Coordinates of C-alpha atoms in Angstrom, one line a residue:
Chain A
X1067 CA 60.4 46.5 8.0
X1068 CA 59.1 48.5 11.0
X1069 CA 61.1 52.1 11.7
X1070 CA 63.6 52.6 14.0
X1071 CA 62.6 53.5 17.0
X1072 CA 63.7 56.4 19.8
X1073 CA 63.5 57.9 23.1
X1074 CA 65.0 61.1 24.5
X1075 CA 66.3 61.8 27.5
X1076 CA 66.5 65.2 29.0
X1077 CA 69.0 65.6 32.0
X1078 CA 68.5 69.0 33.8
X1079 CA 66.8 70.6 37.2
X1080 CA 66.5 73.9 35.1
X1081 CA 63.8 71.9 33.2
X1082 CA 62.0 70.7 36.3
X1083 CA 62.1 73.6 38.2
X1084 CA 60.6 75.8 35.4
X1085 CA 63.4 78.2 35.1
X1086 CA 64.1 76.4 31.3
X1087 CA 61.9 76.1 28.9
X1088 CA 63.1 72.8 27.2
X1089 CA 63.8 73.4 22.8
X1090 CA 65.6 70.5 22.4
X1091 CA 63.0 67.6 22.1
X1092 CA 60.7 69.7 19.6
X1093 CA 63.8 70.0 17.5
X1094 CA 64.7 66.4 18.1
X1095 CA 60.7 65.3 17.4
X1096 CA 60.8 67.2 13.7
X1097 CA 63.9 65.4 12.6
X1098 CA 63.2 62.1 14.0
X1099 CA 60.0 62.6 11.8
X1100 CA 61.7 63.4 8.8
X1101 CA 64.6 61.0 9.3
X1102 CA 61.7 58.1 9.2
X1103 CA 62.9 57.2 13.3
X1104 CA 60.0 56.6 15.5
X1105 CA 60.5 59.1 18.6
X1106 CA 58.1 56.9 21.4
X1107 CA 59.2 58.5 24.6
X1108 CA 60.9 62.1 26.1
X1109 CA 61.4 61.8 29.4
X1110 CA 63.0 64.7 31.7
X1111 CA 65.0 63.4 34.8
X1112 CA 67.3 65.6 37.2
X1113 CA 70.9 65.7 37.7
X1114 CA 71.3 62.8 40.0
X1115 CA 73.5 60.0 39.2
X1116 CA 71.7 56.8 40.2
X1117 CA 68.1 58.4 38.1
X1118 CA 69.9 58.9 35.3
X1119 CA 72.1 55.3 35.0
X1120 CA 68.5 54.2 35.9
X1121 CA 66.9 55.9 32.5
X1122 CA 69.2 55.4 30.7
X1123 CA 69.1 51.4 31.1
X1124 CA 65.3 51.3 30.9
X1125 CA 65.3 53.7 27.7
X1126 CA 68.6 51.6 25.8
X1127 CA 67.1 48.1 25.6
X1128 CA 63.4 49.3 24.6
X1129 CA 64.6 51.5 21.6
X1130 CA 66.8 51.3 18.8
X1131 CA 68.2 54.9 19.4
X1132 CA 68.6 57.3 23.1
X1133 CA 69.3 60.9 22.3
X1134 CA 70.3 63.0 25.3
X1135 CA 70.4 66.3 25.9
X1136 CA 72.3 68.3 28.8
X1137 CA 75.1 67.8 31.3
X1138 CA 78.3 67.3 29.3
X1139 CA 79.9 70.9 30.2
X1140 CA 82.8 71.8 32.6
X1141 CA 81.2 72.4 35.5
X1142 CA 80.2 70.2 39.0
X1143 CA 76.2 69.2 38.0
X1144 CA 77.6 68.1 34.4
X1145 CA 77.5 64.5 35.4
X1146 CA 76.1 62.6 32.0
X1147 CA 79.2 61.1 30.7
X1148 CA 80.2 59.8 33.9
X1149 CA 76.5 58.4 34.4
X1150 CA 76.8 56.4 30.6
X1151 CA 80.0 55.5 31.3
X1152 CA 78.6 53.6 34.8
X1153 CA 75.0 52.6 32.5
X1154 CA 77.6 50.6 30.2
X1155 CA 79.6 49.3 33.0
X1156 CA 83.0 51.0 31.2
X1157 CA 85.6 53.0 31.9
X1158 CA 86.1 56.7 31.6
X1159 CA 88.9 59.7 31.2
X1160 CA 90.4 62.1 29.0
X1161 CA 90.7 61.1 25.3
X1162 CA 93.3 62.2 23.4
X1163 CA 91.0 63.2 20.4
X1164 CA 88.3 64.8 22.4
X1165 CA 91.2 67.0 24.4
X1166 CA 92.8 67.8 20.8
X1167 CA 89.5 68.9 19.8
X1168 CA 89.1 71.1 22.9
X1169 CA 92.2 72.9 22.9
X1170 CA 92.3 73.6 19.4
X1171 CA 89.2 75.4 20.2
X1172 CA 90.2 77.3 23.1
X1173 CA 93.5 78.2 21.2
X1174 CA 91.5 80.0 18.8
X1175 CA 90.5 81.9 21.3
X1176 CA 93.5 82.9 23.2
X1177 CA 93.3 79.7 25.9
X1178 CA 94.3 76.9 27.2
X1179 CA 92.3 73.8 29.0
X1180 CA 91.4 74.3 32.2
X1181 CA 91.4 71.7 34.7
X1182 CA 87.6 71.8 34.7
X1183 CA 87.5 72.4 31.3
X1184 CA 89.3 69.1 30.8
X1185 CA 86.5 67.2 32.2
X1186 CA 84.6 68.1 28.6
X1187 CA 87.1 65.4 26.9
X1188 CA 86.0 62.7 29.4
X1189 CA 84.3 59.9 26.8
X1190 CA 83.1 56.8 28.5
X1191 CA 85.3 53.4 26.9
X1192 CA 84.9 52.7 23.4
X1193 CA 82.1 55.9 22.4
X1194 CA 82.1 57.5 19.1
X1195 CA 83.2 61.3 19.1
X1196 CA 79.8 63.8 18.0
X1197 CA 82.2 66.3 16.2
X1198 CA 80.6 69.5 15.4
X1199 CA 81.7 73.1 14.5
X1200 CA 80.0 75.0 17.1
X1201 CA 81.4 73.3 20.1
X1202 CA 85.1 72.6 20.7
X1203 CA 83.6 70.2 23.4
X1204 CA 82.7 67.1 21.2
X1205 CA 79.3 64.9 22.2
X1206 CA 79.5 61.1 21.9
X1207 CA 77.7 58.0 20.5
X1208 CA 78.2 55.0 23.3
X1209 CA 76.1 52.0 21.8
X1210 CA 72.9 53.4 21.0
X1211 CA 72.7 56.2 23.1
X1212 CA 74.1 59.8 21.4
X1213 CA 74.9 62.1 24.3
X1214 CA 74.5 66.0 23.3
X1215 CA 74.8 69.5 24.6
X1216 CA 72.2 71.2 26.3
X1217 CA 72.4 74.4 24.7
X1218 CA 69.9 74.4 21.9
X1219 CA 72.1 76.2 19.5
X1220 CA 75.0 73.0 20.0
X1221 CA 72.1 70.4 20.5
X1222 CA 71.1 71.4 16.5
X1223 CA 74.5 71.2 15.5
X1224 CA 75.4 68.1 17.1
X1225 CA 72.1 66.4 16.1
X1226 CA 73.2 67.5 12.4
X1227 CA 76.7 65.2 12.3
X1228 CA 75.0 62.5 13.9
X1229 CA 71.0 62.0 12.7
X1230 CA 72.6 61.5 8.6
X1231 CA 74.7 58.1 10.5
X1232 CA 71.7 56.5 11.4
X1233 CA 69.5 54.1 9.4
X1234 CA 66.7 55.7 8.0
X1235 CA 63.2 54.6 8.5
X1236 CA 60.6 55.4 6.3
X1237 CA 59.0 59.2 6.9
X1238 CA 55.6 59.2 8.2
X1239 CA 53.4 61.7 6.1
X1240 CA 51.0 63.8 7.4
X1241 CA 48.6 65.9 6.2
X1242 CA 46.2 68.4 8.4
X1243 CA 42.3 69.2 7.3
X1244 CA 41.2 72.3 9.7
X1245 CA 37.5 72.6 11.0
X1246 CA 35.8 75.2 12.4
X1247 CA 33.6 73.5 14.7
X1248 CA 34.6 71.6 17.8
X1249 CA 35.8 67.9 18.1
X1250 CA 32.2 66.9 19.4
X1251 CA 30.8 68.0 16.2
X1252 CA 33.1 65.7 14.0
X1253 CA 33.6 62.8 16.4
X1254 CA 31.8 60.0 15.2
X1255 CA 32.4 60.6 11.5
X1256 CA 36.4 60.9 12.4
X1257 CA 35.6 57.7 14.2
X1258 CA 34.5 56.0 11.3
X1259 CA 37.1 57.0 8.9
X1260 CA 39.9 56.0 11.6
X1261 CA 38.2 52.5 12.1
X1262 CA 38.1 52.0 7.9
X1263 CA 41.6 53.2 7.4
X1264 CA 43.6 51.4 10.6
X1265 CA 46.9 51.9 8.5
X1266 CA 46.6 55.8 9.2
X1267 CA 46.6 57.7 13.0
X1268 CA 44.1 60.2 12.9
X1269 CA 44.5 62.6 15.1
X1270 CA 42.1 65.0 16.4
X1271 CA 43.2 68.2 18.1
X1272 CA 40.7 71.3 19.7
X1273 CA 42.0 74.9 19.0
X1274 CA 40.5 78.0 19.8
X1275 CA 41.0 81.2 18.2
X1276 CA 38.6 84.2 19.7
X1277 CA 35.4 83.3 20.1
X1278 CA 36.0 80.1 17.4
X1279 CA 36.4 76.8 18.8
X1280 CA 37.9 74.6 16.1
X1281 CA 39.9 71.1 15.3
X1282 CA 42.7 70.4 13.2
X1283 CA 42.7 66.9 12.0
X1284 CA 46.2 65.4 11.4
X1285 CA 46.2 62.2 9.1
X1286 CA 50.0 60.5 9.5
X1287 CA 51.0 57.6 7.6
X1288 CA 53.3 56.1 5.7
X1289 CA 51.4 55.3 2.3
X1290 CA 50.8 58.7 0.2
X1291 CA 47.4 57.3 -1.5
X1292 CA 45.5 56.4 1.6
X1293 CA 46.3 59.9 3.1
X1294 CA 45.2 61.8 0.0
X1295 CA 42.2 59.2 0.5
X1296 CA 41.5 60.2 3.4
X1297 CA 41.9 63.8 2.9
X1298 CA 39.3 63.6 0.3
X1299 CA 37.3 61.9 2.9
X1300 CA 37.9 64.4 5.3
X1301 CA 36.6 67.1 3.1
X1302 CA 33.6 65.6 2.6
X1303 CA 32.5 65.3 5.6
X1304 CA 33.3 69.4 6.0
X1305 CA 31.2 70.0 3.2
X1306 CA 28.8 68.3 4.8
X1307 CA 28.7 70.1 8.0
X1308 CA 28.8 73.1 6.3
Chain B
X575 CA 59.6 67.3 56.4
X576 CA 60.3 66.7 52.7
X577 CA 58.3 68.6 50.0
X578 CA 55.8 66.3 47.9
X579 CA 56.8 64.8 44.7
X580 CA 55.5 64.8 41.7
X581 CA 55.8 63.6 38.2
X582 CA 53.8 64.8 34.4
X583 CA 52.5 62.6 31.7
X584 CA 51.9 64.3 28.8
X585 CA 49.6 62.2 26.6
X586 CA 50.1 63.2 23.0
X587 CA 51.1 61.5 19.5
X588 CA 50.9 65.5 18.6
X589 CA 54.5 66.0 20.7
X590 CA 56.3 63.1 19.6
X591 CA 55.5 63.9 16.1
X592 CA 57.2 67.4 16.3
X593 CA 53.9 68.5 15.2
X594 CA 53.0 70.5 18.8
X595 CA 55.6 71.8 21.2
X596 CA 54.7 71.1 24.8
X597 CA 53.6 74.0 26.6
X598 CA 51.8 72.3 29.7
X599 CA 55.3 71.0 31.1
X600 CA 56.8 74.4 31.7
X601 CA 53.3 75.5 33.1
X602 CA 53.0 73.0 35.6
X603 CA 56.6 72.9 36.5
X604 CA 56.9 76.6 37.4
X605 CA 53.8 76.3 39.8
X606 CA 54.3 73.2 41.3
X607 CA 58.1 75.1 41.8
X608 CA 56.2 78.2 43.4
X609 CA 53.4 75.0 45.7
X610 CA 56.5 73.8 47.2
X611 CA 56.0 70.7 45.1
X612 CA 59.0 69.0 44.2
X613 CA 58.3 67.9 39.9
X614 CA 61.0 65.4 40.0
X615 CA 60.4 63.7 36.2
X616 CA 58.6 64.4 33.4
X617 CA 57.1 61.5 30.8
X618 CA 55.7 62.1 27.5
X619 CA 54.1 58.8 25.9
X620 CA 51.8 58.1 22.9
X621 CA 48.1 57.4 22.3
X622 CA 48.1 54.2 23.5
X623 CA 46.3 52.5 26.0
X624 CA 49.2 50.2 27.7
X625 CA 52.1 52.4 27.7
X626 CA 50.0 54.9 29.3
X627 CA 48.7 52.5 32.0
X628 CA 51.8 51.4 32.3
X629 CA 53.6 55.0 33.2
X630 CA 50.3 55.9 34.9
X631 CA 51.6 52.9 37.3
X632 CA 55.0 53.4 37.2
X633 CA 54.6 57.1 38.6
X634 CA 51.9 56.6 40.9
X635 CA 53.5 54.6 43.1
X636 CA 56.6 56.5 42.9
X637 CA 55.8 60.2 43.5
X638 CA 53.2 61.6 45.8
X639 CA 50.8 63.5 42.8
X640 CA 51.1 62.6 39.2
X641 CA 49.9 65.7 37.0
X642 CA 48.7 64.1 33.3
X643 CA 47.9 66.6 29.9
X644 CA 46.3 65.4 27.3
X645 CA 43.3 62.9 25.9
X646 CA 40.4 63.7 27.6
X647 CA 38.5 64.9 24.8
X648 CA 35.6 63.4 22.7
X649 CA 37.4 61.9 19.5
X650 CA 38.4 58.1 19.4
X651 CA 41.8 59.1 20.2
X652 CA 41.1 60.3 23.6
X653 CA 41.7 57.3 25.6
X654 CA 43.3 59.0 29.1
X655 CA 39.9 58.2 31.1
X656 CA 40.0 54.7 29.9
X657 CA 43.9 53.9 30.1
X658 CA 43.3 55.6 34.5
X659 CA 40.5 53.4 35.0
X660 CA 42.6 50.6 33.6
X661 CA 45.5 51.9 36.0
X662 CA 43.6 51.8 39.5
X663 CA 41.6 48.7 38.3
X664 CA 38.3 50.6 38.7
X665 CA 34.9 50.7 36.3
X666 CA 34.1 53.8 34.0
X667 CA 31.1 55.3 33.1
X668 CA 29.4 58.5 32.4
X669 CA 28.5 60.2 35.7
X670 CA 25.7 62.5 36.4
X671 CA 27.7 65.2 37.8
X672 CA 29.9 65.4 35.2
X673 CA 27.1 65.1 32.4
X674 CA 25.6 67.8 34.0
X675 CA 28.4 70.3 33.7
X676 CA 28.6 69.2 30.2
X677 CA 25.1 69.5 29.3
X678 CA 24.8 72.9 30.8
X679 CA 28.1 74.2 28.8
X680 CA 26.3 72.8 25.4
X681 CA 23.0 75.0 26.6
X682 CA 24.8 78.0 26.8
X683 CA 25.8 77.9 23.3
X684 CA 22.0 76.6 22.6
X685 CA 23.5 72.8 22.2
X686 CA 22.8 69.2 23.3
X687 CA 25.2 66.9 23.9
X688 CA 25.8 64.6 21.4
X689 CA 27.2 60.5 22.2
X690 CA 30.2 61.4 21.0
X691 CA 30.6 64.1 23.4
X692 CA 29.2 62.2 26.2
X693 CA 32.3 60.2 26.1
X694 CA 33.7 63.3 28.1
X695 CA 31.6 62.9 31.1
X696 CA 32.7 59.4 31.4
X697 CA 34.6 59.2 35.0
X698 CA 36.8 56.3 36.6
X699 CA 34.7 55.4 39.5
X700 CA 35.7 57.0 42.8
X701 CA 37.3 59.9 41.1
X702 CA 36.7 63.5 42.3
X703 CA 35.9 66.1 39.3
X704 CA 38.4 69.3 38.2
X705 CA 35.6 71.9 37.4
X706 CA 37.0 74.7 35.7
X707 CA 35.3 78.1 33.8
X708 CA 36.6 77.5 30.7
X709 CA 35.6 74.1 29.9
X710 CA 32.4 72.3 30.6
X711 CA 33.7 69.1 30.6
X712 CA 35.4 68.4 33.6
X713 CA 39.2 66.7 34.6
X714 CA 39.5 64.3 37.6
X715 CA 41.7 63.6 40.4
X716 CA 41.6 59.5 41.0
X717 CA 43.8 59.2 43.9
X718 CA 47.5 60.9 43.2
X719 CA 46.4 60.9 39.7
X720 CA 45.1 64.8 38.4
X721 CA 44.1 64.6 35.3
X722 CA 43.6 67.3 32.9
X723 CA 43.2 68.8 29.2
X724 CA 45.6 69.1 27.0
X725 CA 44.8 72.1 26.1
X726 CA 47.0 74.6 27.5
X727 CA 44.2 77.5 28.2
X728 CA 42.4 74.8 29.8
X729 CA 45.3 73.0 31.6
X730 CA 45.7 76.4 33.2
X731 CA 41.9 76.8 34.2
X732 CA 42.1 73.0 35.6
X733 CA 45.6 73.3 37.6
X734 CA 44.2 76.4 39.0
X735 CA 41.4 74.6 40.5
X736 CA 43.1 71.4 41.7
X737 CA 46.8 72.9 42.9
X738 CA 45.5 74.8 46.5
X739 CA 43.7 71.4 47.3
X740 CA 47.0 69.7 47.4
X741 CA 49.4 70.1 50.3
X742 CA 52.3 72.9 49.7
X743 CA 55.6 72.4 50.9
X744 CA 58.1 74.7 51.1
X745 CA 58.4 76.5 48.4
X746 CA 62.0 76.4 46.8
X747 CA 63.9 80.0 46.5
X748 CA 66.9 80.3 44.0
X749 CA 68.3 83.5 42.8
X750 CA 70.7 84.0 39.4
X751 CA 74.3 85.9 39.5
X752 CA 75.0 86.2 35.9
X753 CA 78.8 85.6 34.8
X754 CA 79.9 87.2 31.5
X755 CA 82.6 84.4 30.9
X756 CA 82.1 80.9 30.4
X757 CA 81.8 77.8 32.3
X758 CA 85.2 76.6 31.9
X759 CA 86.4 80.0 33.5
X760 CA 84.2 79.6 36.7
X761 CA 84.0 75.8 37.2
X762 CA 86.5 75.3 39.7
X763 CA 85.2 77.9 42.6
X764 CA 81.7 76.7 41.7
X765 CA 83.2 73.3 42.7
X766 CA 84.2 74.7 45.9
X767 CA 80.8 76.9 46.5
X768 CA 78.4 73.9 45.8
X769 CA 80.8 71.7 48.2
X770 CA 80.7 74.1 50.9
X771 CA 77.2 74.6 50.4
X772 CA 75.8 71.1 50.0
X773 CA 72.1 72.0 51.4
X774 CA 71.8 74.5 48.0
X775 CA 72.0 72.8 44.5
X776 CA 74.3 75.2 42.5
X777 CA 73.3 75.1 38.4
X778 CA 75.7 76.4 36.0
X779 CA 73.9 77.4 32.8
X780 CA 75.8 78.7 29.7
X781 CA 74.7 81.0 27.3
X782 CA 75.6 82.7 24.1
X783 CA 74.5 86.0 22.8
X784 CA 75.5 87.6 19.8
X785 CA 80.3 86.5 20.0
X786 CA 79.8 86.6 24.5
X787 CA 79.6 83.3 26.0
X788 CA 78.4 83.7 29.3
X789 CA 77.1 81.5 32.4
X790 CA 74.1 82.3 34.3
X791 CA 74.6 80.4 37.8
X792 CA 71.0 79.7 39.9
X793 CA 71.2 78.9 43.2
X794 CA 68.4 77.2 45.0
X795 CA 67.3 75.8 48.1
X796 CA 64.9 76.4 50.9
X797 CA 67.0 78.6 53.6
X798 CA 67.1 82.4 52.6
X799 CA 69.8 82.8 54.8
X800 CA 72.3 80.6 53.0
X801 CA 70.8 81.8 49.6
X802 CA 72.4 85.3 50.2
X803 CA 75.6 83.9 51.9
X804 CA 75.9 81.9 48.0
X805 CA 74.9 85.2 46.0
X806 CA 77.5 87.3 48.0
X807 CA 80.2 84.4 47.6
X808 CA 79.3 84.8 43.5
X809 CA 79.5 88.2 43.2
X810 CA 82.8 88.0 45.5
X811 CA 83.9 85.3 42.2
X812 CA 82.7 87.5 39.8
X813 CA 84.3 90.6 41.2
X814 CA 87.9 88.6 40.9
X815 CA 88.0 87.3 37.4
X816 CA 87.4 91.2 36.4

């Protein structure tokens, strides 16, 4: 049976304007990875309404899973729940759950909700609560699509509750084989390997350190013999350049 | 006039695995930021050939430049040259100009150029070349379509080159008022600000260091004018909560 597969979808300007450096679909790409879950696309939209419904309908039918990142705070450009809610075609407001989770937070700090504050227990129609212990302000599952923070330190710890709910695929293994020569030098027997072993994806990727130009070569599959296989192979052929 | 628009596609099994973090993105997105260039989406796909012709035509028709990373290398998995070509329905082939940039980067480090690496001077037909100092084999522009290294030392050399070609726009100024409270506590004259305001897009950004939850608020837009007129109207916030 093939793994599930994923998309993420990254809503924030502060992304596309280069003031943020995005964390959040590294993270999400190492533990899709080890989960066994296929990650196939990361796309990075703006906080518009109509561009976000519209990815997240194009991303929701082509992939078993949508993780999203960004846009569920208090404040006036936090416009994701509203924009799954109107993706589903349901309903949205204040839960009672989500606001008990909020205000028990705030109470430990001295506070109660906000008006604007309120607007982080909004859950679109029938979602599933992300409970987490960082965040008072819960993220949701609606369908396939698992709505998180932005904030990389509450992005981790909501990925946490949610990632061990989902079906597990098989993890792809990889293995890397470093050479100190450039890809040109190793391009046709790396050809040859990854036309005799189609099962595997070989990657090939330049580095340069100094004065060195080098390739790593990353071997990924899902069968633990054919990789050491093609390690071995791999080897070889360094030996051979020598 | 509106600014140009533009979109990335980041070519690279190496990001979706978690393997690589993607450094090109926030390159490109702070220039294009500073060119007046409006980066309104960002795409990353895999090694493979029709998911990457079909994003390539997705964004082309939809944004005035499309900036790719990634595949253009000599390896077997470096199909970005092939997967354009495909895109704008035009032939491929190695090209003279290109093969000679090659040929005399091999020279200098007392090389030839072997079939393998070849494969890099291959060009869609009609494209212009990205020369750059650090690398001999060249990127291409192929209509909206800049295409360029993965990378990022080389992304760098190859934006440099093909950015001032492009038409600027005006560039987009934002400047930060940092709140040491969070969101929740600001949200509602934000509201107003960004209301009052609607030619500026007001971002609310928490953070967290160390037990202080704060909110750094960025305010851009293209008049300078109204810019200051926000920032006084924040500090004017920040000065009433204490």
């Amino acid at each position: 049976m093939p793994n599930p597969t994923a998309a993420m979808l990254v809503i924030g300007d502060e992304i596309l304007s280069g003031r943020t450096r995005d964390a959040n679909a590294y993270h999400l790409a190492g533990e899709l990875t080890s989960a066994g879950i296929d990650l196939h696309e990361i796309r990075v939209v703006p906080d518009v309404h109509d561009v976000i419904v519209g990815a997240l309908n194009a991303l929701r039918v082509a992939y078993t899973h949508v993780f999203t990142s960004g846009g569920i705070g208090p404040t006036h450009d936090d416009i994701t729940a509203d924009a799954v809610a109107a993706a589903f075609g349901v309903g949205i407001g204040v839960r009672d759950d989500a606001r008990a989770l909020l205000e028990a937070s705030l109470a430990r700090r001295g506070r109660t909700a906000t008006a604007d504050q309120l607007r982080m227990a909004r859950i679109p129609d029938g979602a599933t609560l992300i409970v987490n212990d960082l965040s008072g302000a819960p993220g949701f599952s609606m369908g396939n699509v698992h709505v998180m923070a932005g904030v990389p330190s509450i992005f981790v710890a909501m990925l946490a509750t949610v990632l061990p709910t989902l079906e597990a695929g098989v993890p792809r293994l990889s293995r890397e084989v470093r050479f100190d020569v450039g890809e040109g030098r190793i391009a046709t027997p790396l050809r040859a390997l990854a036309e005799a072993m189609p099962e595997l994806s070989v990657g090939s990727y330049p580095f340069r350190e100094g004065d060195t130009y080098g390739t790593t070569v990353v071997v990924r599959g899902a069968d633990e013999a054919l990789i050491d296989a093609a390690v071995a192979q791999l080897e070889k052929i360094r030996a051979e350049i020598g």
